[in-house]
Amino acid sequence: MTTTAGTPIDSANGKLVRTQGVTAPLGFRAAGIAAGIKASGKPDLALVFNEGPEYAAAGVFTRNQVKAAPVLWSQQVLKSGRLRAVILNSGGANACTGPGGFQDTHQTAEKLAEALSNWGTETGAGEIAVCSTGLIGDRLPMDKLLPGVTEIVHEMGGGMSGGADAAYAIMTTDTVPKEAAFHHRDKWNVGGMAKGAGMLAPSLATMLVVLTTDAAVSAEQLDKALRNATRLTFDRLDVDGSCSTNDTVLLLANGASEVSPSQDELDAAVLAVCDDLAAQLMADAEGVTKRVTITVTGAADEEQALIAARAVARDSLVKTALFGSDPNWGRVLAAVGIAPITLDPNRISVSFNGNPVCVDSVGAPGARQVDLSGADIAVLIELNVGDGTASVRTTDLSHGYVEENSAYSS
Amino acid sequence: MTTTAGTPIDSANGKLVRTQGVTAPLGFRAAGIAAGIKASGKPDLALVFNEGPEYAAAGVFTRNQVKAAPVLWSQQVLKSGRLRAVILNSGGANACTGPGGFQDTHQTAEKLAEALSNWGTETGAGEIAVCSTGLIGDRLPMDKLLPGVTEIVHEMGGGMSGGADAAYAIMTTDTVPKEAAFHHRDKWNVGGMAKGAGMLAPSLATMLVVLTTDAAVSAEQLDKALRNATRLTFDRLDVDGSCSTNDTVLLLANGASEVSPSQDELDAAVLAVCDDLAAQLMADAEGVTKRVTITVTGAADEEQALIAARAVARDSLVKTALFGSDPNWGRVLAAVGIAPITLDPNRISVSFNGNPVCVDSVGAPGARQVDLSGADIAVLIELNVGDGTASVRTTDLSHGYVEENSAYSS
């Protein structure tokens, strides 16, 4: 197993599966129901509940200055490094909804705290994170959401089914739910679920990820593992590190396994799950017909390699060429050339799926005949100025993408 | 008449027309022929010739680090601040073609110098700028280009027809030639032609512009006028200031009018022509169905307003929404929110074609019903943090754009 960043994960340490998600670790329950937020009647409310005995948690949030109410709420709550539950809704982003929207989020957390307390688990609203995804600018239908919050607490099940229901309920334009779990040989686990489907323009395609682990670790350890993993996976899924108003990645730990892995072991397991979820997000991106990896090597440093890879991954002309299975390497060079990095304009080499198409900034023989008709395209760009390397996952720019995103206020 | 940047041009000073181009000023000849570079047999070679008595010139070139051979050549030639002629070809960019490609450019200039000298005008290769546009990475067919250079010198005509032929010969995916001329009431003139059609991603859609004037002005005055005009027009056509490998804007003056306008008068006239050519470029952008102007006001300063306007103009989700005539203002807020500028996330207001859709970051009544079915959309974003204002012209992201740019190596 190899991660996006090329870091090897020793598979002797454990096993990664896609058949389980947030309820793979011990002591986590989850549920997903249709509360009536979506007009379609599809599932739209999810709950992830930590049974303890510990409640350590960490989070990574959107860097967008325009933050949705649930992001503002969850950031505040997480200052304690502690979470007992996460409630997530699809069908509405609750972003750009003013003070009223923030109150809706607050009320949702209060309602869940009340329901959990009635159910027998004394919980405060300050131990509950809230996530929302959907159209920006509309208030949530609280008359449907609040009764749903009470209902979902009763629906919570243990085992695999609860996790799958939750993963299904957070979908928007996703076509499939995304789950992954890593079972460490030392009998502790990391599980996760994700949603997000507009990877061509992550500036607005909300990504929600909830990760759970039964390892006995501190909030600080979780924070370190989560930041490391998101930097190498979700942040390099496409593009520019830009985020929607609602992007949220949460990691909850309960110590139920009674195993305390080292930081390195935790980092590797969280990275493995995030890397697999990121691959699933790319594969299900809106309108995708090609799964593309842009790798830049020989940059001055890793940061510059990443800037260059992102510049190419964002370039509409490169993306449309790949949609057309066109080995148009000139567009790759032009995209690299506008990246604000150190370059030798005469020493750039490019290969598509291992076939050299440009050597030292001049076309290679047969470059226009390279077959890119398959669904996977690996673009390798060698800058020949240093040792920096980075990869970014992206997709093509297709008719399907235009179609899906030009539909009325979706 | 008002420019993109809102600078008023006193129409009492003169008249802007689109029926004339580079040969509108006195003492310029031009021609356009089919030299056989394009497989289609369409015109592909253009010449603009300055008859004097003066030969002052200025140029602005791509900021792409990967520069085509003709850009490297013309930059060098222009260090003298003097040009006698410009030879332009479509059908091939002569970019990423190595030392051989640079020699092709040099040989083209030498050939033109020879042909002009034989024709009776002693000219050196160092007085000739070369521009190319087309696919990156292929060598030009010099066996066709060089005889074409000799032929075109004989084709040069005075008057309007030569300018129109030249404007036609530089087209690639343009559907119409672009010309504009400003006739100053004091009997001096500025003319221009432009090509470029991929405005959604100017990172690769080569823009070539040649401007002429019969004003008696120095190379320094030309340089000042040209930089001022391109900053406010072509640089704000879409996007991010990024450029193709071949982008070139040239301004030639011959003093034939024997009028020496002030710097302000020259600036205004050059700006008027550039502004009109930029509008024509936007209107003919690949796959365009909407002509969009993004204006940001109330930014900390002009630079931040421009950064914000570009961020919105580049956002694929905003562009696809506009293609769908969808007043999805939430995508505008999300795009602004990721711009690296000073923001008050709760004080952003947006209007579409004068209809408020978002006030203080919350949706306005009726926002989802605003009719954007027309071809022109004005997006106004008020940040409420300062006095900075800037506008960027862009287009929607349509099926036509994807279609045109996914065609095999175009």
mmCIF file of C-alpha atoms in Angstrom, chain B residues 102-330:
data_model
loop_
_atom_site.group_PDB
_atom_site.id
_atom_site.type_symbol
_atom_site.label_atom_id
_atom_site.label_comp_id
_atom_site.label_asym_id
_atom_site.label_seq_id
_atom_site.Cartn_x
_atom_site.Cartn_y
_atom_site.Cartn_z
ATOM 1 C CA PHE B 102 14.530 30.282 -32.355
ATOM 2 C CA GLN B 103 16.536 30.016 -35.571
ATOM 3 C CA ASP B 104 13.281 29.743 -37.508
ATOM 4 C CA THR B 105 12.137 33.036 -35.982
ATOM 5 C CA HIS B 106 15.482 34.673 -36.725
ATOM 6 C CA GLN B 107 15.382 33.410 -40.297
ATOM 7 C CA THR B 108 11.835 34.774 -40.728
ATOM 8 C CA ALA B 109 12.999 38.228 -39.664
ATOM 9 C CA GLU B 110 16.043 38.031 -41.944
ATOM 10 C CA LYS B 111 13.875 36.979 -44.853
ATOM 11 C CA LEU B 112 11.472 39.859 -44.295
ATOM 12 C CA ALA B 113 14.359 42.323 -44.000
ATOM 13 C CA GLU B 114 15.690 41.051 -47.309
ATOM 14 C CA ALA B 115 12.288 41.256 -49.009
ATOM 15 C CA LEU B 116 11.646 44.780 -47.707
ATOM 16 C CA SER B 117 15.123 45.882 -48.789
ATOM 17 C CA ASN B 118 14.559 44.424 -52.271
ATOM 18 C CA TRP B 119 11.239 46.244 -52.350
ATOM 19 C CA GLY B 120 13.140 49.480 -51.804
ATOM 20 C CA THR B 121 13.095 49.989 -48.032
ATOM 21 C CA GLU B 122 16.464 49.237 -46.495
ATOM 22 C CA THR B 123 15.566 47.217 -43.372
ATOM 23 C CA GLY B 124 17.512 45.089 -40.886
ATOM 24 C CA ALA B 125 16.232 41.957 -39.111
ATOM 25 C CA GLY B 126 16.749 43.835 -35.841
ATOM 26 C CA GLU B 127 13.947 46.231 -36.785
ATOM 27 C CA ILE B 128 11.396 43.443 -37.183
ATOM 28 C CA ALA B 129 9.193 41.873 -34.493
ATOM 29 C CA VAL B 130 7.826 38.357 -34.987
ATOM 30 C CA CYS B 131 4.620 36.915 -33.488
ATOM 31 C CA SER B 132 3.290 33.361 -33.718
ATOM 32 C CA THR B 133 0.121 31.652 -32.516
ATOM 33 C CA GLY B 134 -1.160 28.091 -32.718
ATOM 34 C CA LEU B 135 -0.288 24.691 -31.291
ATOM 35 C CA ILE B 136 2.690 24.535 -28.934
ATOM 36 C CA GLY B 137 5.502 22.132 -29.635
ATOM 37 C CA ASP B 138 5.742 21.813 -33.408
ATOM 38 C CA ARG B 139 8.312 23.427 -35.673
ATOM 39 C CA LEU B 140 6.905 25.795 -38.285
ATOM 40 C CA PRO B 141 6.881 24.683 -41.944
ATOM 41 C CA MET B 142 9.635 27.042 -43.057
ATOM 42 C CA ASP B 143 9.408 25.806 -46.636
ATOM 43 C CA LYS B 144 5.981 27.459 -46.758
ATOM 44 C CA LEU B 145 6.588 30.365 -44.408
ATOM 45 C CA LEU B 146 9.671 31.835 -46.095
ATOM 46 C CA PRO B 147 8.195 32.085 -49.619
ATOM 47 C CA GLY B 148 5.109 33.573 -47.923
ATOM 48 C CA VAL B 149 7.259 36.304 -46.381
ATOM 49 C CA THR B 150 8.518 37.353 -49.815
ATOM 50 C CA GLU B 151 5.021 37.203 -51.247
ATOM 51 C CA ILE B 152 3.383 39.253 -48.501
ATOM 52 C CA VAL B 153 5.696 42.215 -49.046
ATOM 53 C CA HIS B 154 4.317 42.472 -52.584
ATOM 54 C CA GLU B 155 0.761 42.186 -51.292
ATOM 55 C CA MET B 156 1.049 45.151 -48.943
ATOM 56 C CA GLY B 157 -1.582 47.701 -49.690
ATOM 57 C CA GLY B 158 -2.414 51.041 -48.153
ATOM 58 C CA GLY B 159 -5.838 51.997 -46.852
ATOM 59 C CA MET B 160 -8.330 49.935 -44.932
ATOM 60 C CA SER B 161 -8.193 46.674 -46.830
ATOM 61 C CA GLY B 162 -4.667 45.774 -45.831
ATOM 62 C CA GLY B 163 -5.461 46.125 -42.141
ATOM 63 C CA ALA B 164 -8.533 43.942 -42.424
ATOM 64 C CA ASP B 165 -6.595 41.244 -44.286
ATOM 65 C CA ALA B 166 -3.965 41.230 -41.552
ATOM 66 C CA ALA B 167 -6.596 41.011 -38.790
ATOM 67 C CA TYR B 168 -8.119 38.031 -40.586
ATOM 68 C CA ALA B 169 -4.821 36.210 -41.083
ATOM 69 C CA ILE B 170 -3.918 36.137 -37.370
ATOM 70 C CA MET B 171 -7.135 34.363 -36.332
ATOM 71 C CA THR B 172 -6.961 30.862 -34.831
ATOM 72 C CA THR B 173 -10.176 29.747 -33.117
ATOM 73 C CA ASP B 174 -11.455 33.328 -33.339
ATOM 74 C CA THR B 175 -14.709 33.457 -35.267
ATOM 75 C CA VAL B 176 -14.374 37.110 -36.284
ATOM 76 C CA PRO B 177 -11.438 39.476 -36.828
ATOM 77 C CA LYS B 178 -11.050 42.257 -34.243
ATOM 78 C CA GLU B 179 -10.190 45.799 -35.261
ATOM 79 C CA ALA B 180 -10.602 49.219 -33.680
ATOM 80 C CA ALA B 181 -9.387 52.731 -34.374
ATOM 81 C CA PHE B 182 -9.542 56.045 -32.544
ATOM 82 C CA HIS B 183 -9.524 59.195 -34.627
ATOM 83 C CA HIS B 184 -8.486 62.160 -32.504
ATOM 84 C CA ARG B 185 -10.059 65.529 -33.383
ATOM 85 C CA ASP B 186 -6.529 66.963 -33.572
ATOM 86 C CA LYS B 187 -5.888 64.819 -36.657
ATOM 87 C CA TRP B 188 -3.879 61.974 -35.293
ATOM 88 C CA ASN B 189 -4.999 58.356 -34.955
ATOM 89 C CA VAL B 190 -4.486 55.086 -33.122
ATOM 90 C CA GLY B 191 -5.423 51.781 -34.765
ATOM 91 C CA GLY B 192 -5.236 48.191 -33.653
ATOM 92 C CA MET B 193 -6.013 44.553 -34.344
ATOM 93 C CA ALA B 194 -6.222 41.617 -31.960
ATOM 94 C CA LYS B 195 -6.681 37.865 -31.886
ATOM 95 C CA GLY B 196 -7.363 35.522 -29.007
ATOM 96 C CA ALA B 197 -10.309 33.379 -28.199
ATOM 97 C CA GLY B 198 -9.788 31.258 -25.122
ATOM 98 C CA MET B 199 -10.594 33.893 -22.567
ATOM 99 C CA LEU B 200 -11.807 31.408 -20.024
ATOM 100 C CA ALA B 201 -8.255 30.264 -19.587
ATOM 101 C CA PRO B 202 -5.902 32.948 -20.826
ATOM 102 C CA SER B 203 -3.122 30.823 -19.436
ATOM 103 C CA LEU B 204 -2.876 29.442 -22.916
ATOM 104 C CA ALA B 205 -5.076 31.298 -25.350
ATOM 105 C CA THR B 206 -2.503 33.383 -27.103
ATOM 106 C CA MET B 207 -3.424 37.023 -27.377
ATOM 107 C CA LEU B 208 -1.686 38.960 -30.151
ATOM 108 C CA VAL B 209 -2.325 42.676 -30.503
ATOM 109 C CA VAL B 210 -0.664 45.166 -32.848
ATOM 110 C CA LEU B 211 -1.396 48.861 -32.351
ATOM 111 C CA THR B 212 -0.286 51.691 -34.601
ATOM 112 C CA THR B 213 -0.340 55.456 -34.339
ATOM 113 C CA ASP B 214 0.683 58.341 -36.569
ATOM 114 C CA ALA B 215 1.301 60.553 -33.543
ATOM 115 C CA ALA B 216 4.812 61.960 -33.173
ATOM 116 C CA VAL B 217 5.807 60.445 -29.843
ATOM 117 C CA SER B 218 8.863 58.804 -28.307
ATOM 118 C CA ALA B 219 9.337 55.128 -27.479
ATOM 119 C CA GLU B 220 9.157 56.091 -23.787
ATOM 120 C CA GLN B 221 5.773 57.731 -24.282
ATOM 121 C CA LEU B 222 4.548 54.683 -26.170
ATOM 122 C CA ASP B 223 5.783 52.378 -23.441
ATOM 123 C CA LYS B 224 3.989 54.375 -20.760
ATOM 124 C CA ALA B 225 0.733 54.507 -22.725
ATOM 125 C CA LEU B 226 0.897 50.820 -23.582
ATOM 126 C CA ARG B 227 1.581 49.609 -20.024
ATOM 127 C CA ASN B 228 -1.197 51.771 -18.655
ATOM 128 C CA ALA B 229 -3.675 50.496 -21.243
ATOM 129 C CA THR B 230 -2.814 46.790 -20.988
ATOM 130 C CA ARG B 231 -2.977 46.938 -17.193
ATOM 131 C CA LEU B 232 -6.539 48.238 -17.369
ATOM 132 C CA THR B 233 -7.803 46.177 -20.307
ATOM 133 C CA PHE B 234 -6.096 42.978 -21.508
ATOM 134 C CA ASP B 235 -4.758 42.183 -18.033
ATOM 135 C CA ARG B 236 -8.326 42.354 -16.729
ATOM 136 C CA LEU B 237 -9.863 40.264 -19.454
ATOM 137 C CA ASP B 238 -10.757 37.370 -17.281
ATOM 138 C CA VAL B 239 -8.497 36.344 -14.818
ATOM 139 C CA ASP B 240 -5.190 36.076 -13.240
ATOM 140 C CA GLY B 241 -2.730 38.045 -15.258
ATOM 141 C CA SER B 242 -1.405 34.754 -16.477
ATOM 142 C CA CYS B 243 -0.487 34.526 -20.111
ATOM 143 C CA SER B 244 0.223 32.029 -22.839
ATOM 144 C CA THR B 245 3.730 31.288 -24.066
ATOM 145 C CA ASN B 246 3.192 33.723 -26.953
ATOM 146 C CA ASP B 247 1.180 36.732 -25.707
ATOM 147 C CA THR B 248 2.414 39.928 -27.327
ATOM 148 C CA VAL B 249 1.070 43.475 -27.516
ATOM 149 C CA LEU B 250 2.993 45.889 -29.734
ATOM 150 C CA LEU B 251 2.553 49.619 -30.345
ATOM 151 C CA LEU B 252 4.271 51.341 -33.295
ATOM 152 C CA ALA B 253 4.399 55.064 -33.996
ATOM 153 C CA ASN B 254 5.617 56.927 -37.084
ATOM 154 C CA GLY B 255 4.849 60.592 -36.488
ATOM 155 C CA ALA B 256 3.229 60.837 -39.932
ATOM 156 C CA SER B 257 0.454 63.086 -38.571
ATOM 157 C CA GLU B 258 3.080 65.577 -37.395
ATOM 158 C CA VAL B 259 0.998 65.986 -34.236
ATOM 159 C CA SER B 260 2.569 65.457 -30.813
ATOM 160 C CA PRO B 261 -0.207 64.739 -28.322
ATOM 161 C CA SER B 262 0.369 65.017 -24.585
ATOM 162 C CA GLN B 263 1.021 61.856 -22.589
ATOM 163 C CA ASP B 264 -2.518 62.058 -21.213
ATOM 164 C CA GLU B 265 -4.025 62.340 -24.677
ATOM 165 C CA LEU B 266 -1.929 59.441 -25.940
ATOM 166 C CA ASP B 267 -2.800 57.355 -22.873
ATOM 167 C CA ALA B 268 -6.518 57.969 -23.372
ATOM 168 C CA ALA B 269 -6.505 57.113 -27.062
ATOM 169 C CA VAL B 270 -4.450 53.936 -26.649
ATOM 170 C CA LEU B 271 -6.654 52.941 -23.715
ATOM 171 C CA ALA B 272 -9.801 53.491 -25.780
ATOM 172 C CA VAL B 273 -8.583 51.229 -28.575
ATOM 173 C CA CYS B 274 -7.312 48.544 -26.186
ATOM 174 C CA ASP B 275 -10.540 48.650 -24.205
ATOM 175 C CA ASP B 276 -12.612 48.132 -27.316
ATOM 176 C CA LEU B 277 -10.385 45.312 -28.574
ATOM 177 C CA ALA B 278 -10.632 43.654 -25.139
ATOM 178 C CA ALA B 279 -14.417 43.842 -25.335
ATOM 179 C CA GLN B 280 -14.286 42.232 -28.780
ATOM 180 C CA LEU B 281 -12.008 39.473 -27.467
ATOM 181 C CA MET B 282 -14.443 38.726 -24.635
ATOM 182 C CA ALA B 283 -17.405 38.643 -26.971
ATOM 183 C CA ASP B 284 -15.669 36.091 -29.204
ATOM 184 C CA ALA B 285 -14.254 33.882 -26.425
ATOM 185 C CA GLU B 286 -14.363 30.142 -27.002
ATOM 186 C CA GLY B 287 -17.749 28.707 -26.203
ATOM 187 C CA VAL B 288 -19.038 31.965 -24.722
ATOM 188 C CA THR B 289 -22.773 32.277 -24.157
ATOM 189 C CA LYS B 290 -22.582 35.061 -21.540
ATOM 190 C CA ARG B 291 -20.520 38.207 -21.403
ATOM 191 C CA VAL B 292 -19.774 38.755 -17.728
ATOM 192 C CA THR B 293 -18.306 41.725 -15.876
ATOM 193 C CA ILE B 294 -17.227 41.179 -12.283
ATOM 194 C CA THR B 295 -16.853 44.436 -10.367
ATOM 195 C CA VAL B 296 -15.577 44.543 -6.799
ATOM 196 C CA THR B 297 -16.029 47.727 -4.792
ATOM 197 C CA GLY B 298 -15.270 48.616 -1.186
ATOM 198 C CA ALA B 299 -12.055 46.577 -1.078
ATOM 199 C CA ALA B 300 -9.096 47.707 1.022
ATOM 200 C CA ASP B 301 -7.446 48.991 -2.173
ATOM 201 C CA GLU B 302 -7.546 48.574 -5.956
ATOM 202 C CA GLU B 303 -5.089 45.670 -5.887
ATOM 203 C CA GLN B 304 -7.273 43.715 -3.440
ATOM 204 C CA ALA B 305 -10.383 44.534 -5.466
ATOM 205 C CA LEU B 306 -8.653 43.099 -8.518
ATOM 206 C CA ILE B 307 -7.565 39.948 -6.659
ATOM 207 C CA ALA B 308 -11.145 39.387 -5.515
ATOM 208 C CA ALA B 309 -12.631 40.072 -8.958
ATOM 209 C CA ARG B 310 -10.163 37.631 -10.535
ATOM 210 C CA ALA B 311 -10.916 34.954 -7.953
ATOM 211 C CA VAL B 312 -14.616 35.140 -8.841
ATOM 212 C CA ALA B 313 -13.901 35.341 -12.577
ATOM 213 C CA ARG B 314 -11.823 32.169 -12.371
ATOM 214 C CA ASP B 315 -14.262 30.124 -10.296
ATOM 215 C CA SER B 316 -15.606 27.197 -12.330
ATOM 216 C CA LEU B 317 -18.720 26.905 -10.167
ATOM 217 C CA VAL B 318 -19.603 30.575 -10.624
ATOM 218 C CA LYS B 319 -18.984 30.238 -14.364
ATOM 219 C CA THR B 320 -21.117 27.122 -14.778
ATOM 220 C CA ALA B 321 -23.922 28.724 -12.743
ATOM 221 C CA LEU B 322 -23.877 31.745 -15.068
ATOM 222 C CA PHE B 323 -23.966 29.405 -18.088
ATOM 223 C CA GLY B 324 -27.146 28.003 -16.526
ATOM 224 C CA SER B 325 -28.541 31.560 -15.964
ATOM 225 C CA ASP B 326 -28.595 30.634 -12.270
ATOM 226 C CA PRO B 327 -28.410 33.536 -9.752
ATOM 227 C CA ASN B 328 -26.458 31.288 -7.363
ATOM 228 C CA TRP B 329 -24.912 34.078 -5.285
ATOM 229 C CA GLY B 330 -23.636 31.651 -2.640
#
